[in-house]
Amino acid sequence: MFADRPRELTIHADVLALLPDFASARACLDIAEDAARAIQGRMAVAHIGADPEAMIAAPEEIDLQMLRNLEEGMPRERLERVERAFNEWKGANTARQEIPLDDCRGDLARCVRSECHGIGLVVAPAHGSMDARDAFHDVLFKECKLVLVPPSGGYAGKLLQHVVIGWKPHPHARDAVFAARRWLAAADRVTVLCIDDETDDSYQLTARELLAQLSLRGDVVAVNSDGRSVAESLLDFAGAANATCLLIGAFRHGYFLELLLGRVTRSLLSHAALPLLMKHSLPAWP
């Protein structure tokens, strides 16, 4: 009944580790801890999961959730796996003993809304169980939060040692940089990457203006794609520059169009070997 209200355990946090899937729980926890420490902020942790017995939804949706229980386990079993991963992580460092694990099960969208209320940065997986995929979609598209996605191969640490920003003068990219400014200010190194700049160097000019506006120090670099996709160009540069995090404006053309055409965000989510920091902005209607 009260699943869409702000949660007491997460409402005052700066960074939320959202744990819908035990397989990615450790990476989410490690990244969230580093992100919170970088800005001297507060970290919160929450498990969320769809529970057909506590949902108000169409019969077809409830039937689908009941079927997934056969493959992924009952809601309580999924929570217990996340709890084990969390307790192992918590037990490895005495400084983590005061961090509780919140739990919200039922309608997933309402749980996401309540857990993410007021949060500046949400760490969540983009792949994995049905809960993980649905929660990522809701955090990014419905709540429009700044999201930090762990790489599928695991988190290597040093989150903000070198942040690369994929830049194009578009509101999606600008909104993502503004939302991430606290973490960019805490980064050891920031590089703004402009791919296939215009002849008047407008990408680089606007990038420098944005850095100055936010009082951020960073390098502005322009490269040509040379026939590669934008995603390939971003990842090639990030690898060569030893980047530890990549910041982008997510799904500029919308989720379904990018799903069909395989555009930049979807390709990065599939192939990036480093954490992805992203934000989706709703279109501005006239």
Short mmCIF file of C-alpha atoms in Angstrom, two decimals:
data_model
loop_
_atom_site.label_atom_id
_atom_site.label_comp_id
_atom_site.label_asym_id
_atom_site.label_seq_id
_atom_site.Cartn_x
_atom_site.Cartn_y
_atom_site.Cartn_z
CA MET A 1 0.00 0.00 0.00
CA PHE A 2 2.83 2.40 0.87
CA ALA A 3 5.44 1.13 -1.62
CA ASP A 4 5.51 4.40 -3.57
CA ARG A 5 6.37 6.55 -0.55
CA PRO A 6 9.99 7.55 0.18
CA ARG A 7 11.82 4.90 2.20
CA GLU A 8 13.35 5.87 5.52
CA LEU A 9 16.55 3.88 4.95
CA THR A 10 17.37 5.47 1.61
CA ILE A 11 15.79 8.93 1.50
CA HIS A 12 18.79 10.79 2.95
CA ALA A 13 21.45 8.99 0.90
CA ASP A 14 23.54 10.46 -1.91
CA VAL A 15 24.28 7.14 -3.60
CA LEU A 16 22.02 4.09 -3.74
CA ALA A 17 23.20 0.57 -4.53
CA LEU A 18 20.10 -1.03 -6.02
CA LEU A 19 20.26 -4.81 -5.82
CA PRO A 20 17.60 -6.55 -7.90
CA ASP A 21 19.93 -9.45 -8.81
CA PHE A 22 22.41 -11.27 -6.57
CA ALA A 23 24.83 -11.95 -9.46
CA SER A 24 25.70 -8.26 -9.79
CA ALA A 25 25.27 -7.33 -6.11
CA ARG A 26 28.97 -7.28 -5.18
CA ALA A 27 29.95 -5.05 -8.11
CA CYS A 28 27.09 -2.64 -7.37
CA LEU A 29 28.08 -2.43 -3.72
CA ASP A 30 31.77 -1.81 -4.44
CA ILE A 31 31.04 0.88 -7.02
CA ALA A 32 28.44 2.60 -4.83
CA GLU A 33 30.88 2.66 -1.92
CA ASP A 34 33.56 4.29 -4.07
CA ALA A 35 31.06 6.81 -5.50
CA ALA A 36 29.83 7.81 -2.05
CA ARG A 37 33.33 8.06 -0.59
CA ALA A 38 34.49 10.27 -3.47
CA ILE A 39 32.01 13.01 -2.55
CA GLN A 40 32.07 12.27 1.19
CA GLY A 41 28.42 11.33 0.89
CA ARG A 42 26.11 8.73 2.36
CA MET A 43 25.53 5.34 0.78
CA ALA A 44 22.34 3.30 1.02
CA VAL A 45 21.53 -0.22 -0.14
CA ALA A 46 18.19 -1.65 -1.22
CA HIS A 47 16.90 -4.90 -2.63
CA ILE A 48 13.85 -4.66 -4.86
CA GLY A 49 11.85 -7.42 -6.48
CA ALA A 50 8.58 -8.03 -8.23
CA ASP A 51 6.15 -10.11 -6.14
CA PRO A 52 2.93 -11.15 -7.91
CA GLU A 53 1.17 -11.68 -4.59
CA ALA A 54 1.62 -8.00 -3.73
CA MET A 55 1.02 -6.52 -7.18
CA ILE A 56 -1.95 -4.65 -8.55
CA ALA A 57 -1.57 -5.39 -12.25
CA ALA A 58 -3.18 -6.96 -15.28
CA PRO A 59 -3.70 -10.74 -15.02
CA GLU A 60 -1.26 -11.27 -17.89
CA GLU A 61 1.51 -9.44 -16.02
CA ILE A 62 0.89 -11.43 -12.86
CA ASP A 63 0.91 -14.69 -14.85
CA LEU A 64 4.26 -13.70 -16.40
CA GLN A 65 5.73 -13.03 -12.97
CA MET A 66 4.45 -16.38 -11.70
CA LEU A 67 6.12 -18.16 -14.62
CA ARG A 68 9.49 -16.50 -13.98
CA ASN A 69 9.40 -17.90 -10.44
CA LEU A 70 10.00 -21.35 -11.95
CA GLU A 71 13.32 -20.22 -13.44
CA GLU A 72 14.58 -17.58 -11.02
CA GLY A 73 13.02 -18.74 -7.75
CA MET A 74 10.32 -17.32 -5.52
CA PRO A 75 10.60 -13.67 -4.37
CA ARG A 76 11.75 -14.74 -0.91
CA GLU A 77 14.44 -16.98 -2.38
CA ARG A 78 15.72 -14.17 -4.58
CA LEU A 79 15.88 -11.86 -1.56
CA GLU A 80 17.82 -14.44 0.45
CA ARG A 81 20.47 -14.71 -2.28
CA VAL A 82 20.88 -10.94 -2.32
CA GLU A 83 21.05 -10.89 1.49
CA ARG A 84 23.89 -13.43 1.45
CA ALA A 85 25.87 -11.38 -1.05
CA PHE A 86 25.26 -8.21 0.97
CA ASN A 87 26.25 -9.81 4.28
CA GLU A 88 29.46 -11.18 2.77
CA TRP A 89 30.34 -7.71 1.46
CA LYS A 90 29.40 -6.06 4.75
CA GLY A 91 31.39 -8.54 6.82
CA ALA A 92 34.59 -7.87 4.86
CA ASN A 93 34.99 -4.34 6.30
CA THR A 94 34.08 -3.15 9.78
CA ALA A 95 33.39 0.36 8.41
CA ARG A 96 30.33 -1.07 6.64
CA GLN A 97 28.61 -2.35 9.76
CA GLU A 98 26.24 0.61 10.03
CA ILE A 99 24.89 0.18 6.49
CA PRO A 100 21.49 -1.58 6.50
CA LEU A 101 19.80 -3.42 3.63
CA ASP A 102 16.34 -2.18 2.78
CA ASP A 103 13.86 -4.51 1.07
CA CYS A 104 10.92 -3.56 -1.14
CA ARG A 105 8.90 -6.22 -2.96
CA GLY A 106 5.65 -6.00 -4.86
CA ASP A 107 5.05 -3.68 -7.79
CA LEU A 108 8.56 -3.07 -9.11
CA ALA A 109 7.95 0.40 -10.55
CA ARG A 110 6.55 1.65 -7.25
CA CYS A 111 9.48 0.13 -5.36
CA VAL A 112 11.97 1.84 -7.68
CA ARG A 113 10.18 5.15 -7.21
CA SER A 114 10.19 4.92 -3.42
CA GLU A 115 13.77 3.70 -3.05
CA CYS A 116 15.22 6.25 -5.49
CA HIS A 117 13.37 9.27 -4.14
CA GLY A 118 15.86 12.11 -3.62
CA ILE A 119 18.88 10.01 -4.62
CA GLY A 120 21.60 11.73 -6.66
CA LEU A 121 23.17 8.58 -8.12
CA VAL A 122 21.76 5.06 -8.48
CA VAL A 123 24.09 2.13 -9.05
CA ALA A 124 22.18 -0.64 -10.83
CA PRO A 125 22.84 -3.46 -13.30
CA ALA A 126 21.47 -3.24 -16.83
CA HIS A 127 21.46 -6.99 -17.47
CA GLY A 128 20.66 -10.13 -15.54
CA SER A 129 17.34 -11.25 -14.08
CA MET A 130 13.95 -9.89 -15.12
CA ASP A 131 13.95 -7.74 -11.98
CA ALA A 132 17.34 -6.28 -12.96
CA ARG A 133 16.28 -5.42 -16.50
CA ASP A 134 12.93 -3.97 -15.44
CA ALA A 135 14.45 -1.96 -12.59
CA PHE A 136 17.12 -0.49 -14.87
CA HIS A 137 14.46 0.60 -17.35
CA ASP A 138 12.39 2.24 -14.61
CA VAL A 139 15.34 4.03 -12.97
CA LEU A 140 16.57 5.40 -16.28
CA PHE A 141 13.37 6.18 -18.18
CA LYS A 142 10.66 6.71 -15.55
CA GLU A 143 12.71 8.29 -12.76
CA CYS A 144 15.34 9.86 -15.08
CA LYS A 145 18.06 9.27 -12.51
CA LEU A 146 21.79 9.44 -12.99
CA VAL A 147 22.67 5.74 -13.23
CA LEU A 148 26.01 4.02 -12.79
CA VAL A 149 26.11 0.61 -14.47
CA PRO A 150 28.77 -1.93 -13.45
CA PRO A 151 30.55 -3.78 -16.27
CA SER A 152 29.51 -7.38 -16.77
CA GLY A 153 33.08 -8.57 -16.30
CA GLY A 154 33.35 -7.12 -12.79
CA TYR A 155 34.52 -3.88 -11.23
CA ALA A 156 38.26 -3.21 -11.14
CA GLY A 157 38.14 -0.23 -8.75
CA LYS A 158 39.44 3.35 -9.07
CA LEU A 159 36.07 4.60 -10.33
CA LEU A 160 37.02 8.27 -10.73
CA GLN A 161 40.68 7.96 -11.63
CA HIS A 162 39.93 8.97 -15.24
CA VAL A 163 36.40 9.84 -16.37
CA VAL A 164 35.83 10.18 -20.11
CA ILE A 165 32.75 12.13 -21.23
CA GLY A 166 31.24 11.35 -24.61
CA TRP A 167 30.24 14.84 -25.74
CA LYS A 168 27.95 16.29 -28.35
CA PRO A 169 26.15 19.63 -27.81
CA HIS A 170 22.77 18.09 -27.12
CA PRO A 171 20.50 18.40 -24.05
CA HIS A 172 20.93 14.69 -23.22
CA ALA A 173 24.70 15.03 -22.89
CA ARG A 174 24.45 18.38 -21.09
CA ASP A 175 21.94 17.04 -18.55
CA ALA A 176 24.14 14.03 -17.84
CA VAL A 177 27.19 16.22 -17.17
CA PHE A 178 25.21 18.56 -14.91
CA ALA A 179 23.80 15.62 -12.94
CA ALA A 180 27.29 14.12 -12.51
CA ARG A 181 29.10 17.34 -11.63
CA ARG A 182 29.76 16.36 -7.98
CA TRP A 183 31.53 13.21 -9.11
CA LEU A 184 33.33 14.96 -11.97
CA ALA A 185 34.64 17.53 -9.49
CA ALA A 186 36.01 14.67 -7.40
CA ALA A 187 37.63 12.86 -10.33
CA ASP A 188 41.41 12.72 -10.62
CA ARG A 189 41.19 13.34 -14.34
CA VAL A 190 38.41 14.30 -16.77
CA THR A 191 38.56 14.11 -20.56
CA VAL A 192 35.76 15.34 -22.81
CA LEU A 193 35.77 13.40 -26.06
CA CYS A 194 34.29 14.94 -29.23
CA ILE A 195 33.82 12.49 -32.09
CA ASP A 196 33.57 13.79 -35.66
CA ASP A 197 33.41 17.45 -34.67
CA GLU A 198 31.86 20.01 -37.00
CA THR A 199 34.07 22.14 -39.25
CA ASP A 200 33.65 25.09 -36.89
CA ASP A 201 34.82 22.98 -33.91
CA SER A 202 31.48 23.61 -32.20
CA TYR A 203 31.68 20.36 -30.18
CA GLN A 204 35.00 21.38 -28.65
CA LEU A 205 33.93 24.97 -28.06
CA THR A 206 30.75 23.97 -26.24
CA ALA A 207 32.66 21.36 -24.24
CA ARG A 208 35.10 23.99 -22.96
CA GLU A 209 32.24 26.36 -22.19
CA LEU A 210 30.50 23.65 -20.17
CA LEU A 211 33.61 22.82 -18.17
CA ALA A 212 34.10 26.50 -17.38
CA GLN A 213 30.45 26.92 -16.43
CA LEU A 214 30.70 24.05 -13.94
CA SER A 215 34.19 25.08 -12.72
CA LEU A 216 35.58 21.71 -13.78
CA ARG A 217 39.10 21.01 -14.92
CA GLY A 218 39.43 18.72 -17.91
CA ASP A 219 40.95 18.10 -21.29
CA VAL A 220 38.94 18.38 -24.50
CA VAL A 221 39.94 15.95 -27.24
CA ALA A 222 38.59 15.55 -30.77
CA VAL A 223 38.90 12.34 -32.80
CA ASN A 224 37.55 11.09 -36.10
CA SER A 225 35.56 7.88 -36.18
CA ASP A 226 37.23 6.76 -39.44
CA GLY A 227 34.31 4.55 -40.39
CA ARG A 228 33.77 3.10 -36.93
CA SER A 229 30.55 3.53 -34.99
CA VAL A 230 30.36 6.17 -32.27
CA ALA A 231 30.24 3.44 -29.63
CA GLU A 232 33.36 1.78 -31.03
CA SER A 233 35.15 5.11 -31.13
CA LEU A 234 34.22 5.84 -27.51
CA LEU A 235 35.36 2.44 -26.28
CA ASP A 236 38.58 2.49 -28.32
CA PHE A 237 39.52 5.89 -26.91
CA ALA A 238 38.53 4.88 -23.37
CA GLY A 239 40.71 1.79 -23.60
CA ALA A 240 43.71 3.65 -25.01
CA ALA A 241 43.37 6.41 -22.39
CA ASN A 242 43.01 3.95 -19.47
CA ALA A 243 39.62 5.42 -18.61
CA THR A 244 37.98 4.08 -15.47
CA CYS A 245 34.46 5.43 -16.13
CA LEU A 246 32.55 6.60 -19.20
CA LEU A 247 29.83 9.28 -18.94
CA ILE A 248 27.16 9.66 -21.63
CA GLY A 249 23.71 11.04 -22.20
CA ALA A 250 21.64 7.87 -22.58
CA PHE A 251 19.18 6.84 -25.28
CA ARG A 252 18.92 10.17 -27.06
CA HIS A 253 16.57 8.67 -29.68
CA GLY A 254 14.43 6.82 -27.14
CA TYR A 255 14.57 3.26 -25.87
CA PHE A 256 12.61 1.44 -28.55
CA LEU A 257 14.28 3.15 -31.52
CA GLU A 258 17.71 2.35 -30.12
CA LEU A 259 16.58 -1.20 -29.40
CA LEU A 260 15.62 -1.63 -33.04
CA LEU A 261 18.56 0.17 -34.62
CA GLY A 262 21.29 -0.77 -32.16
CA ARG A 263 22.45 2.75 -31.49
CA VAL A 264 25.13 4.09 -29.17
CA THR A 265 23.75 3.45 -25.68
CA ARG A 266 22.64 -0.09 -26.37
CA SER A 267 25.98 -0.93 -27.95
CA LEU A 268 27.90 0.52 -25.00
CA LEU A 269 25.78 -1.42 -22.51
CA SER A 270 26.55 -4.61 -24.43
CA HIS A 271 30.30 -4.15 -24.89
CA ALA A 272 31.75 -1.73 -22.31
CA ALA A 273 34.36 -3.20 -19.98
CA LEU A 274 34.28 -0.19 -17.64
CA PRO A 275 31.51 1.41 -15.55
CA LEU A 276 29.00 3.49 -17.53
CA LEU A 277 27.61 6.66 -15.99
CA MET A 278 24.49 7.78 -17.83
CA LYS A 279 21.31 9.80 -17.69
CA HIS A 280 18.26 9.89 -19.92
CA SER A 281 16.34 13.15 -20.29
CA LEU A 282 12.72 13.40 -21.24
CA PRO A 283 12.09 15.33 -24.46
CA ALA A 284 11.30 18.99 -24.03
CA TRP A 285 7.84 19.61 -25.44
CA PRO A 286 7.07 22.98 -27.00
#
